[in-house]
PDB file of C-alpha atoms in Angstrom:
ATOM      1  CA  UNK A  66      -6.103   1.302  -3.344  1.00 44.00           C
ATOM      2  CA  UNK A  67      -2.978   2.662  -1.597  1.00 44.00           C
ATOM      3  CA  UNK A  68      -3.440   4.579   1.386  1.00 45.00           C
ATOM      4  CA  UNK A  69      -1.671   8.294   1.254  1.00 46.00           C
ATOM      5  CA  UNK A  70       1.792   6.879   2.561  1.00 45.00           C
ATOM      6  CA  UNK A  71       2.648   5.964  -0.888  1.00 53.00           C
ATOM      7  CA  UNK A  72       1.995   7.984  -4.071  1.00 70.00           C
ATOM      8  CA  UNK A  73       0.534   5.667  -6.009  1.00 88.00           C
ATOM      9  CA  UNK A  74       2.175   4.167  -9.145  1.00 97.00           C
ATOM     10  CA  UNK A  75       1.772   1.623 -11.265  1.00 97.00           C
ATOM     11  CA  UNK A  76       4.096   0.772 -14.579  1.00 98.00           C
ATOM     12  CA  UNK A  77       3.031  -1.331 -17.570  1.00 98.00           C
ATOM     13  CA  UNK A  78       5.013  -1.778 -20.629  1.00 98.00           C
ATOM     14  CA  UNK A  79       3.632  -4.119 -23.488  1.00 97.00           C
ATOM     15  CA  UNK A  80       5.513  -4.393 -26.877  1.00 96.00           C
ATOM     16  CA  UNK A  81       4.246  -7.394 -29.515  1.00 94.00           C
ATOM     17  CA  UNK A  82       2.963  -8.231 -32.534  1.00 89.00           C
ATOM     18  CA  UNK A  83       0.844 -11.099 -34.186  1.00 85.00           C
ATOM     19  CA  UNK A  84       2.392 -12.583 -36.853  1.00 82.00           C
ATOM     20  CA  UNK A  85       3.128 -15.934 -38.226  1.00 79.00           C
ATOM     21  CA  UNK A  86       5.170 -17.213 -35.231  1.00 74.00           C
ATOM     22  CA  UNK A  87       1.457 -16.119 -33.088  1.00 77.00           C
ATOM     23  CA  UNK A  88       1.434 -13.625 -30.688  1.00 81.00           C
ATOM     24  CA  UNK A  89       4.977 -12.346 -29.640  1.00 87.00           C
ATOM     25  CA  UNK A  90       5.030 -10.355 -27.193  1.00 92.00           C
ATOM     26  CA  UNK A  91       6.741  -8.999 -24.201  1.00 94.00           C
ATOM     27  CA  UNK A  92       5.277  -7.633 -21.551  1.00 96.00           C
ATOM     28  CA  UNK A  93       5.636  -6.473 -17.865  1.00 97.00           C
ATOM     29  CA  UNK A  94       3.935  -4.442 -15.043  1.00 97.00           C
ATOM     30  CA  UNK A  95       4.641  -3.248 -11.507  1.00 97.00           C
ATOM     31  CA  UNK A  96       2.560  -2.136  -8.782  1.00 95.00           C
ATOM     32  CA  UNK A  97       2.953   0.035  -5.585  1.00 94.00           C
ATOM     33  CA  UNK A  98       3.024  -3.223  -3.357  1.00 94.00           C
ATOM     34  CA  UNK A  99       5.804  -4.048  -5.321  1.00 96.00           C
ATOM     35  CA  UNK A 100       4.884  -6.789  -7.024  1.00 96.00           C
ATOM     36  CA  UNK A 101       6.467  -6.934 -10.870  1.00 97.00           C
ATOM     37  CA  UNK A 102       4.766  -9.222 -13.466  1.00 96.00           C
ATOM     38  CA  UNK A 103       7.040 -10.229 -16.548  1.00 95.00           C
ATOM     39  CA  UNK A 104       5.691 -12.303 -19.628  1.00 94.00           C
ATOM     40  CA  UNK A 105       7.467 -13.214 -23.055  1.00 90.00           C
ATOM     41  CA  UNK A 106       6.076 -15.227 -25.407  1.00 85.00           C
ATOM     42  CA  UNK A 107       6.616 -16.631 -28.501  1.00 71.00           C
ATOM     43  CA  UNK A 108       5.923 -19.954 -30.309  1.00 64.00           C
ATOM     44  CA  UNK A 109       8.803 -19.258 -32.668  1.00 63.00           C
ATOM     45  CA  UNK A 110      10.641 -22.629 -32.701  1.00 62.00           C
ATOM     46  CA  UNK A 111       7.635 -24.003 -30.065  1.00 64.00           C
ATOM     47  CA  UNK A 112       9.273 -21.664 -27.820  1.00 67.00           C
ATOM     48  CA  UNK A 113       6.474 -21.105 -24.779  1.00 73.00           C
ATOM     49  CA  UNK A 114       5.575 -18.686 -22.862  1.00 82.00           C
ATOM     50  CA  UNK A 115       7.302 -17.094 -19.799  1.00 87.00           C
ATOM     51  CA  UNK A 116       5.558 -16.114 -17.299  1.00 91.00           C
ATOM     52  CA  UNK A 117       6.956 -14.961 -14.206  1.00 94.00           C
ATOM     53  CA  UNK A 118       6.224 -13.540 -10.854  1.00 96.00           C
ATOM     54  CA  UNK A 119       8.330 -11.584  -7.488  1.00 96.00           C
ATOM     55  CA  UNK A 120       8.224  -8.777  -5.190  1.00 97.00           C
ATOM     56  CA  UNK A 121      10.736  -5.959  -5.223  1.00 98.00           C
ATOM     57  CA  UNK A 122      11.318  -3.832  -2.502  1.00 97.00           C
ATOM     58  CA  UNK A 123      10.398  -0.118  -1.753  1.00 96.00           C
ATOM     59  CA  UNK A 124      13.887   1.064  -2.811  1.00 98.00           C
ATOM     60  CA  UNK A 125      13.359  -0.710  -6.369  1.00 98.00           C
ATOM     61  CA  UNK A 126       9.494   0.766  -6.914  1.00 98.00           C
ATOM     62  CA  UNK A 127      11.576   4.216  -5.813  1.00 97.00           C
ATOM     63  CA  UNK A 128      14.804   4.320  -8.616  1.00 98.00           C
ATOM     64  CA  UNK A 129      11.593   3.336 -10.713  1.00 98.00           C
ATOM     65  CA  UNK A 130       9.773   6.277 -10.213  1.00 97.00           C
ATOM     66  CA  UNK A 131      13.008   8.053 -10.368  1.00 97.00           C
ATOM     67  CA  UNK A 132      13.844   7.105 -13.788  1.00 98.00           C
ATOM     68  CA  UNK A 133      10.699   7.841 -14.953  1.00 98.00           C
ATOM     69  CA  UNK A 134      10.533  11.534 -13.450  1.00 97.00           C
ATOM     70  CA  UNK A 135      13.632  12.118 -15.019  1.00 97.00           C
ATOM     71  CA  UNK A 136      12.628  10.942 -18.343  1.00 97.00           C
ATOM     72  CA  UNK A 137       9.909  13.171 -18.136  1.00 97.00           C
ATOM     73  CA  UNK A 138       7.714  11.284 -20.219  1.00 97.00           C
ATOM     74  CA  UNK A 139       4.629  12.255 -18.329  1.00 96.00           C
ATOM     75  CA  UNK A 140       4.885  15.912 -20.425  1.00 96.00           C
ATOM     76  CA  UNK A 141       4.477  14.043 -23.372  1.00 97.00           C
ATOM     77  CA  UNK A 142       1.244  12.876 -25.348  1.00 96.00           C
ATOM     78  CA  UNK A 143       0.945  10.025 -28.336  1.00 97.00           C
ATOM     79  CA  UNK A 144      -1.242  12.175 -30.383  1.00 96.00           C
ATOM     80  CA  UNK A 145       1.092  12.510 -33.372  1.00 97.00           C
ATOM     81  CA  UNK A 146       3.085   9.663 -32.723  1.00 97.00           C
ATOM     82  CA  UNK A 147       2.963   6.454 -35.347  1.00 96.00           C
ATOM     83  CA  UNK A 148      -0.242   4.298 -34.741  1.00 96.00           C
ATOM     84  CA  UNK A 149       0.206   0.533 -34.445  1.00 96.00           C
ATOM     85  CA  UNK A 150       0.049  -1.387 -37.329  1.00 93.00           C
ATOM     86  CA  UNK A 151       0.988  -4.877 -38.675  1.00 91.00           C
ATOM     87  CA  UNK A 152       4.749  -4.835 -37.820  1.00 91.00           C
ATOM     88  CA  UNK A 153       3.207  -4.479 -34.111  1.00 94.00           C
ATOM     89  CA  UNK A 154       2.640  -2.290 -31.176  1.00 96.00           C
ATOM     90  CA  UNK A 155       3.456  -0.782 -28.018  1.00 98.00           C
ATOM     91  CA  UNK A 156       1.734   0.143 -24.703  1.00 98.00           C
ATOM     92  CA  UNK A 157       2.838   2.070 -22.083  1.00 98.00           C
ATOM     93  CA  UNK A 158       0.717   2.804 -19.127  1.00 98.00           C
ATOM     94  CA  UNK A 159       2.302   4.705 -15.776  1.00 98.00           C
ATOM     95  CA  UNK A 160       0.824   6.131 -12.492  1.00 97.00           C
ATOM     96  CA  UNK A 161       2.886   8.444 -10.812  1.00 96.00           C
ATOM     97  CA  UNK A 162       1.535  10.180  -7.758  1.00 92.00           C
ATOM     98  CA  UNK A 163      -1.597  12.007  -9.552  1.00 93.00           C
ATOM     99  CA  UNK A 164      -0.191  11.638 -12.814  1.00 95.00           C
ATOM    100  CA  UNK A 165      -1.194   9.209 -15.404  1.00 96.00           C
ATOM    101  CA  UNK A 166      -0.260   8.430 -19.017  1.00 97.00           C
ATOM    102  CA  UNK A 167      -1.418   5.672 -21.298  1.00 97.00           C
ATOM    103  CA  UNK A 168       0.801   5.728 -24.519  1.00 98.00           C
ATOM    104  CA  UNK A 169       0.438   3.538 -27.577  1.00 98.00           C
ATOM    105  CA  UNK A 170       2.279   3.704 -30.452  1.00 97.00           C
ATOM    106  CA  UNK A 171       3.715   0.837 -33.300  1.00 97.00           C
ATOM    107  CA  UNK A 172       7.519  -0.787 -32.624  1.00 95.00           C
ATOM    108  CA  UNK A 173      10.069   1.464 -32.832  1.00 94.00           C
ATOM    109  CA  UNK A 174      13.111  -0.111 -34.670  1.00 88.00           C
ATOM    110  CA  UNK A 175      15.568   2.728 -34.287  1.00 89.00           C
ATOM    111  CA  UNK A 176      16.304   6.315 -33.600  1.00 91.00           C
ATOM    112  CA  UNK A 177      15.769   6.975 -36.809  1.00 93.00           C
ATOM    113  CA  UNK A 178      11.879   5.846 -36.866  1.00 93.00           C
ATOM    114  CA  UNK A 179      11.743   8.415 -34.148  1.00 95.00           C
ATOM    115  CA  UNK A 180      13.825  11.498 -36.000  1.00 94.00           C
ATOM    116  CA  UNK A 181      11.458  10.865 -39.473  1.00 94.00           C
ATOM    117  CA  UNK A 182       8.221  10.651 -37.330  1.00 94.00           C
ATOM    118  CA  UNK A 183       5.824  13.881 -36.742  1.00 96.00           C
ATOM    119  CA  UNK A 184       7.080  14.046 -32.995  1.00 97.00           C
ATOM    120  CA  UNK A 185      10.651  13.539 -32.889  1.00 97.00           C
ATOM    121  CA  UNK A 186      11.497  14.959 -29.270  1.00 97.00           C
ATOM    122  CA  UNK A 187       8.377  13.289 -27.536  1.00 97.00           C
ATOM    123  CA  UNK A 188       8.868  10.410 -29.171  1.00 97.00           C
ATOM    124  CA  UNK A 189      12.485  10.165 -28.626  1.00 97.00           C
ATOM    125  CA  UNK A 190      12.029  10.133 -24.961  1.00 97.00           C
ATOM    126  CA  UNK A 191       9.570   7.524 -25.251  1.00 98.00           C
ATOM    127  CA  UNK A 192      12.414   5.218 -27.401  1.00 97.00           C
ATOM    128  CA  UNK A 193      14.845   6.182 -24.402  1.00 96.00           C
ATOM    129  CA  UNK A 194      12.755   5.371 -21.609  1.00 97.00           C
ATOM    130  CA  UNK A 195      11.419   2.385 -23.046  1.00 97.00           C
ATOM    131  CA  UNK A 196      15.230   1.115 -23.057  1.00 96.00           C
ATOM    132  CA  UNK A 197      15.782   2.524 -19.399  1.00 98.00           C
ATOM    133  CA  UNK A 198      13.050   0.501 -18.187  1.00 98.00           C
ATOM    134  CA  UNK A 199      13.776  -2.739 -19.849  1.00 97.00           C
ATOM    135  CA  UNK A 200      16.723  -2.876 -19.163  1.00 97.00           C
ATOM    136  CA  UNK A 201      16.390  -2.530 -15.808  1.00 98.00           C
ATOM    137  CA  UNK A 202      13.840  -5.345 -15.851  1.00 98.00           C
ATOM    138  CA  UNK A 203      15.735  -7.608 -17.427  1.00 96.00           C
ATOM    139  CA  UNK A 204      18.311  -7.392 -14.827  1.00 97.00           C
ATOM    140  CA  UNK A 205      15.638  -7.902 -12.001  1.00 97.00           C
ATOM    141  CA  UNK A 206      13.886 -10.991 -13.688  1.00 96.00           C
ATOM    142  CA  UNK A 207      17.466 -12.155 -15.250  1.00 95.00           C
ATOM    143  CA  UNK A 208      18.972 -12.346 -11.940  1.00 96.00           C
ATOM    144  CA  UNK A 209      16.123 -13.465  -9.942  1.00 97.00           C
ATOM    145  CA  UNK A 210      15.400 -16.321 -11.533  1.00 95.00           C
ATOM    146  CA  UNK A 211      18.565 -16.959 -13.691  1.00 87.00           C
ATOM    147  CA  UNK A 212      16.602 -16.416 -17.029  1.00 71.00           C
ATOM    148  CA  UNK A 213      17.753 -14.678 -20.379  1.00 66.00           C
ATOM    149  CA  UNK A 214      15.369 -12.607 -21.051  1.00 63.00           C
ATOM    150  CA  UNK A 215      14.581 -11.938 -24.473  1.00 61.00           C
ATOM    151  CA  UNK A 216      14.578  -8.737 -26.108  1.00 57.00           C
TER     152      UNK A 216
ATOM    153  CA  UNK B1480     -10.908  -3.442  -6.048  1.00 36.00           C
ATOM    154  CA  UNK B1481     -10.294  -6.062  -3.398  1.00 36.00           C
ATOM    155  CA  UNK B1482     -12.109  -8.794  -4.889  1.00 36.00           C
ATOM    156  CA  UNK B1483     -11.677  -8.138  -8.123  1.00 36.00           C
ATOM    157  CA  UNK B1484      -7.828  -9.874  -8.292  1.00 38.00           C
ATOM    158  CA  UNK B1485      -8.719 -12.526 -10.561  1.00 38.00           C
ATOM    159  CA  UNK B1486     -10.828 -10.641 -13.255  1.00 36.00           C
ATOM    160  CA  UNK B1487      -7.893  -8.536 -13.654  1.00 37.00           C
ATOM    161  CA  UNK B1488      -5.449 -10.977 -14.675  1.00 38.00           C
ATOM    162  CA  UNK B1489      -8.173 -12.770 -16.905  1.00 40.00           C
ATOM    163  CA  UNK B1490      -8.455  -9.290 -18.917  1.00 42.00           C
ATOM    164  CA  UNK B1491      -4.971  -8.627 -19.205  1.00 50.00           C
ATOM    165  CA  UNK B1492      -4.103 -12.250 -20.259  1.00 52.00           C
ATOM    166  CA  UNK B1493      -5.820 -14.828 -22.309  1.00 52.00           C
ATOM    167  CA  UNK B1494      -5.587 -18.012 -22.441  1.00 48.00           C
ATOM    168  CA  UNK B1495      -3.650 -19.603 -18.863  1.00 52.00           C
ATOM    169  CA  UNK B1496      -4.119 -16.698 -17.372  1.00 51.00           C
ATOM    170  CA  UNK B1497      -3.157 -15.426 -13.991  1.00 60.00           C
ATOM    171  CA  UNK B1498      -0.682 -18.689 -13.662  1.00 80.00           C
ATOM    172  CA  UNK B1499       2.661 -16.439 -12.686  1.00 90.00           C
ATOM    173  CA  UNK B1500       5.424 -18.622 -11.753  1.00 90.00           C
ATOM    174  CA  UNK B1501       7.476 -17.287  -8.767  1.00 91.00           C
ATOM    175  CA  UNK B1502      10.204 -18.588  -6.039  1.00 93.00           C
ATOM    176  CA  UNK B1503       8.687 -20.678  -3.171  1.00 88.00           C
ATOM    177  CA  UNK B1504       8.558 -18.533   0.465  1.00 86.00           C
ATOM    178  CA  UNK B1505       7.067 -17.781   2.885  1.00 84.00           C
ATOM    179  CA  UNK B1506       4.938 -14.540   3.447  1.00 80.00           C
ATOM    180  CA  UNK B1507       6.361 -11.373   4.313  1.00 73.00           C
ATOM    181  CA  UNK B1508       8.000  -9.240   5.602  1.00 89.00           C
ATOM    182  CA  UNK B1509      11.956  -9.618   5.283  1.00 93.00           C
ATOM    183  CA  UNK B1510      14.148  -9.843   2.223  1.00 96.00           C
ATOM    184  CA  UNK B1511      13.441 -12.599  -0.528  1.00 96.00           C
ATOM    185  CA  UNK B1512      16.243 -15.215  -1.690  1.00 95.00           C
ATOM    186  CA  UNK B1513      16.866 -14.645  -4.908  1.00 96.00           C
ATOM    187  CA  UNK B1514      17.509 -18.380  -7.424  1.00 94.00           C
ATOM    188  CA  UNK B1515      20.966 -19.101  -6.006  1.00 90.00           C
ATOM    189  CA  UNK B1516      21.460 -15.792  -3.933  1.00 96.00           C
ATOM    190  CA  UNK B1517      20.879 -12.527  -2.245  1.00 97.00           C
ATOM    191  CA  UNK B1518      20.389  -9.481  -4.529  1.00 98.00           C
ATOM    192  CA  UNK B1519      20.766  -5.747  -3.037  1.00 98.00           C
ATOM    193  CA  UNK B1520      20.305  -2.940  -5.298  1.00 98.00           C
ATOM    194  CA  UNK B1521      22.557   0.135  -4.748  1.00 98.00           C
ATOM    195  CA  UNK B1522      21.006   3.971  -5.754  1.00 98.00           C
ATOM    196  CA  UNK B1523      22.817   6.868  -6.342  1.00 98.00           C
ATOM    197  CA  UNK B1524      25.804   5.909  -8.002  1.00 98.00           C
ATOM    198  CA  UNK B1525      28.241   9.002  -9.468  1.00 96.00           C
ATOM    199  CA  UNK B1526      27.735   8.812 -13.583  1.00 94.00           C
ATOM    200  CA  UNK B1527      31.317   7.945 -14.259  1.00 94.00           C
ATOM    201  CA  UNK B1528      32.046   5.127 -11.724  1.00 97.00           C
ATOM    202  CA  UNK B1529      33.072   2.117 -13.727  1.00 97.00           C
ATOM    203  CA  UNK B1530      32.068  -1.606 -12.898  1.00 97.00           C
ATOM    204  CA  UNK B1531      35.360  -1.869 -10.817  1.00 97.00           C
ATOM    205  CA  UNK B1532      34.344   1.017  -8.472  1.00 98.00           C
ATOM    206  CA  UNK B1533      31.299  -1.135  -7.412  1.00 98.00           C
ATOM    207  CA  UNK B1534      32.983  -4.424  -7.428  1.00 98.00           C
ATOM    208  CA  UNK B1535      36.092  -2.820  -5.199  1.00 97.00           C
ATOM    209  CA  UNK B1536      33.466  -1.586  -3.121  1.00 97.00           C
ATOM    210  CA  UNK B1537      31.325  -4.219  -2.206  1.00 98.00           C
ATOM    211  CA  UNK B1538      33.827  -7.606  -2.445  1.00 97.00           C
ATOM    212  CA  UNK B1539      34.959  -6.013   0.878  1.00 97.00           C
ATOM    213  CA  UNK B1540      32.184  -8.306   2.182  1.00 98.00           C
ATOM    214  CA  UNK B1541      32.218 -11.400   0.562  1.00 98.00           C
ATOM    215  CA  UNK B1542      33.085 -12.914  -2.895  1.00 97.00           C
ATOM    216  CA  UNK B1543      30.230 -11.161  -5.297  1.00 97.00           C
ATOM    217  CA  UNK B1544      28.190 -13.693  -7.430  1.00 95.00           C
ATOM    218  CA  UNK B1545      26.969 -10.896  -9.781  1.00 96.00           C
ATOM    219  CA  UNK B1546      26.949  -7.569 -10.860  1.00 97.00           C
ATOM    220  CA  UNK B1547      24.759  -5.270 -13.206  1.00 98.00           C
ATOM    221  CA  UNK B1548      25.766  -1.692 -13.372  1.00 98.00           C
ATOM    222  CA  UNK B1549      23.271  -0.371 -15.965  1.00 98.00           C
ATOM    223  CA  UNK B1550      24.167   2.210 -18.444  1.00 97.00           C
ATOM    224  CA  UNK B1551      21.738   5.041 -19.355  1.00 96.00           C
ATOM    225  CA  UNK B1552      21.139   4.485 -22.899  1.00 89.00           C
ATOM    226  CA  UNK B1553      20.910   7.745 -24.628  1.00 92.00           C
ATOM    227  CA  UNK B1554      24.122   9.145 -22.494  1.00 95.00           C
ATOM    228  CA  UNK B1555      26.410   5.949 -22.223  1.00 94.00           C
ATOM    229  CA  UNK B1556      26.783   6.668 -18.660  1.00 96.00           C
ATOM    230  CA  UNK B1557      25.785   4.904 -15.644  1.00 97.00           C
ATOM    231  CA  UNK B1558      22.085   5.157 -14.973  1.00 98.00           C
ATOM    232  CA  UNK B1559      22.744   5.487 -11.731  1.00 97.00           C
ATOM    233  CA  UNK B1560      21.969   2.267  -9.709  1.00 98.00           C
ATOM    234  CA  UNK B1561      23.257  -1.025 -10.014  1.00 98.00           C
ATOM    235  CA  UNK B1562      22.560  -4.994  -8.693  1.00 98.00           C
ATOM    236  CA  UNK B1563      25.139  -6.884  -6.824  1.00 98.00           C
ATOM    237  CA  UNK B1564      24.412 -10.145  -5.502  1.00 97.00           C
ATOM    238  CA  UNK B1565      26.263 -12.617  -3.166  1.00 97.00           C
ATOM    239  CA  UNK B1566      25.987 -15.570  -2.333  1.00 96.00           C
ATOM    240  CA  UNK B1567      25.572 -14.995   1.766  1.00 97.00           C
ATOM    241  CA  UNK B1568      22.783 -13.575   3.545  1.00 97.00           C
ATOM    242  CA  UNK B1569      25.384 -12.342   6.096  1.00 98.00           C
ATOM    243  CA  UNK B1570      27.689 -10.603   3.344  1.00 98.00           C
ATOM    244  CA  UNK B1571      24.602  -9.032   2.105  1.00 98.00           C
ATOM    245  CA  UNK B1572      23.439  -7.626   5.038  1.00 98.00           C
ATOM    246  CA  UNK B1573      26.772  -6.801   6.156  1.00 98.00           C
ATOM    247  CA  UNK B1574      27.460  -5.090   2.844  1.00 98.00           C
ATOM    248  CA  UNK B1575      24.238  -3.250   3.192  1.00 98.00           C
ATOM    249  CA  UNK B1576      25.627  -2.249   6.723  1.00 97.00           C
ATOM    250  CA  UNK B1577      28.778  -0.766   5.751  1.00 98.00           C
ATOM    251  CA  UNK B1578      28.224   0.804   2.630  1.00 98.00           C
ATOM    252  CA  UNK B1579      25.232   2.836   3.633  1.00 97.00           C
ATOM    253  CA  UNK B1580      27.751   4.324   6.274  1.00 97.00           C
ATOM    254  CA  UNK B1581      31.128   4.817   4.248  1.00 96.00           C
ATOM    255  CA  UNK B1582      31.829   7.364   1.865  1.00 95.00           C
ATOM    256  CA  UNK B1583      30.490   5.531  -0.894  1.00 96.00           C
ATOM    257  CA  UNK B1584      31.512   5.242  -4.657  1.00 97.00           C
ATOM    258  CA  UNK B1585      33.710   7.127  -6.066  1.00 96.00           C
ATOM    259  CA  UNK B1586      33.579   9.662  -3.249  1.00 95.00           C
ATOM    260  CA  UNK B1587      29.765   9.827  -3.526  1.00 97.00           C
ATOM    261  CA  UNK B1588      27.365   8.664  -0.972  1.00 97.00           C
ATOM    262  CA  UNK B1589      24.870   5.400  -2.444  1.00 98.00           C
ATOM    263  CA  UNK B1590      21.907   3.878  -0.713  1.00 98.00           C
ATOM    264  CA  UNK B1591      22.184   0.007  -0.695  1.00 98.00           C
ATOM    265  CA  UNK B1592      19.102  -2.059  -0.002  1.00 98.00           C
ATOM    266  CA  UNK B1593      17.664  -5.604  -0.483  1.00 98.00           C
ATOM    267  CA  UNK B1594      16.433  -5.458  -4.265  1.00 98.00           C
ATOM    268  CA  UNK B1595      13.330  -8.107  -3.926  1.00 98.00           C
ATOM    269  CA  UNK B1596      11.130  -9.340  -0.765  1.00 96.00           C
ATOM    270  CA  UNK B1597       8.789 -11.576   0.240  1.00 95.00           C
ATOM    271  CA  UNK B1598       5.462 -11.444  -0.776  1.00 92.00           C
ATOM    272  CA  UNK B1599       2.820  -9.739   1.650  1.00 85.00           C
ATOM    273  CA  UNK B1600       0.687 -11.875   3.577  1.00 76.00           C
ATOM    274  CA  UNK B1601      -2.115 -12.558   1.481  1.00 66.00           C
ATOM    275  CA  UNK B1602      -4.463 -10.674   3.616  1.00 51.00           C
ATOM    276  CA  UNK B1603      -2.514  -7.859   3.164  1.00 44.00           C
ATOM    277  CA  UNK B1604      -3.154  -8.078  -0.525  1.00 44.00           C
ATOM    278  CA  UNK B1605      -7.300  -7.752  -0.703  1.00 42.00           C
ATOM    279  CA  UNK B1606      -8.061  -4.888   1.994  1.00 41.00           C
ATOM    280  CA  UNK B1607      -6.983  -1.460   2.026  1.00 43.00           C
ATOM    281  CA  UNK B1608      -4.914  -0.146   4.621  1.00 44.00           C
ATOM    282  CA  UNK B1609      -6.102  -0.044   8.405  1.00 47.00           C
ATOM    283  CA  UNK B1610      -8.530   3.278   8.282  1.00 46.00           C
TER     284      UNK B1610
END
């Protein structure tokens, strides 16, 4: 585990469903070291999976943990938000010093699945974050290795 | 924890798992080469500078391969960093240099660093830091 120079994080994001194109699914996590994990996969069209690998730098983990402090997601709990079912699922798992939350809910389509659910305002940042983060990612992983990621 | 590297990626992926492709390097430290260039990553940036701001800014070093100034997605303004890459090592660096000194963006002051590095030596990876 990390020493006490860094708080420790860790960020894992997982959206995906099984369905008749098999198991599509996004998914990436980062780590304190720095080291960010990104998968996609779908066999729509025999498309395959992506799977790819780097290390960001201190500065990167940091606008991270930023953005997620902001966000203040970690005040929020999934108890009343929608469960997963067939349409599919999320995850999302963060560290954050001696924080941790572990979230999972089903796909949000719009802000409207999140203004007609039972936990509009926790939920909402959730749908927000979620967006932050991924976009974000996509950048990283998009520029790093000249891929278009897919949403 | 430290040997346990390999059972984690077989839980959190079936199948192939663990096989991550990456860009070849060496082992750390030092900034990473990105696929056809050097990425920085710039923090702090005021919430109505414009894609122009940064691009003004930075092409002061060197002709800018690419730039992604994110937007926050609820507000429509910038999130507040943004990715600039070049194709030079040496405009990097010396972008890194200057802006982290001038007056910044739209008369705020950013922080500009290398966005990705090289991975830690692989000893580095398994044992926890020197007691």
């Amino acid at each position: 585990m990390q020493n006490n120079q860094n708080d420790e994080f860790y960020l894992r994001y997982y959206v995906g469903h099984k369905g008749v194109y098999g198991h599509e699914f996004l998914e990436f996590e980062f780590r304190s070291d720095g080291r960010l994990r990104y998968a996609n996969n779908s066999n729509y069209k025999q498309d395959v999976l992506i799977r790819k690998e780097c290390f960001v730098s201190e500065s990167v983990i940091s606008e991270f943990k930023r953005i997620i402090e902001e966000s203040e997601i970690i005040k929020e709990n999934d108890s009343k938000w929608p469960a997963p079912d067939k349409i599919g699922r999320q995850e999302l798992e963060i560290k954050l010093g001696n924080a941790h939350i572990s979230f999972t809910t089903s796909k949000l389509g719009s802000i409207h699945d999140v203004q007609s659910s039972q936990d509009p305002d926790g939920l909402r940042v959730f749908f927000y974050l979620i967006q932050d983060l991924k976009c974000f990612v996509f950048s990283l992983i998009g520029l790093h290795f000249r891929i278009k990621p897919v949403n | 924890m430290s040997k346990k590297q390999t059972n984690d990626n077989a839980d959190r992926y079936k199948g192939d798992a663990g096989n991550f492709q990456s860009l070849e390097s060496d082992e750390g430290p030092g900034p990473m080469k990105s696929i056809e260039g050097w990425i920085l990553i710039v923090k702090g940036i005021h919430e109505e500078a414009q894609e122009d701001d940064v691009f003004d800014a930075f092409s002061k070093y060197g002709p800018i391969k690419n730039l992604h100034l994110n937007l926050d997605r609820r507000t429509g303004f910038v999130k507040g960093y943004a990715l600039v890459e070049f194709n030079e090592y040496a405009h990097a660096s010396d972008a890194i240099n200057g802006i982290n000194k001038s007056e910044g963006i739209c008369g705020k002051k950013v922080q500009v660093d290398w966005a990705f590095k090289k991975p830690p030596k692989k000893g580095a990876l398994k044992q926890v830091k020197k007691q």
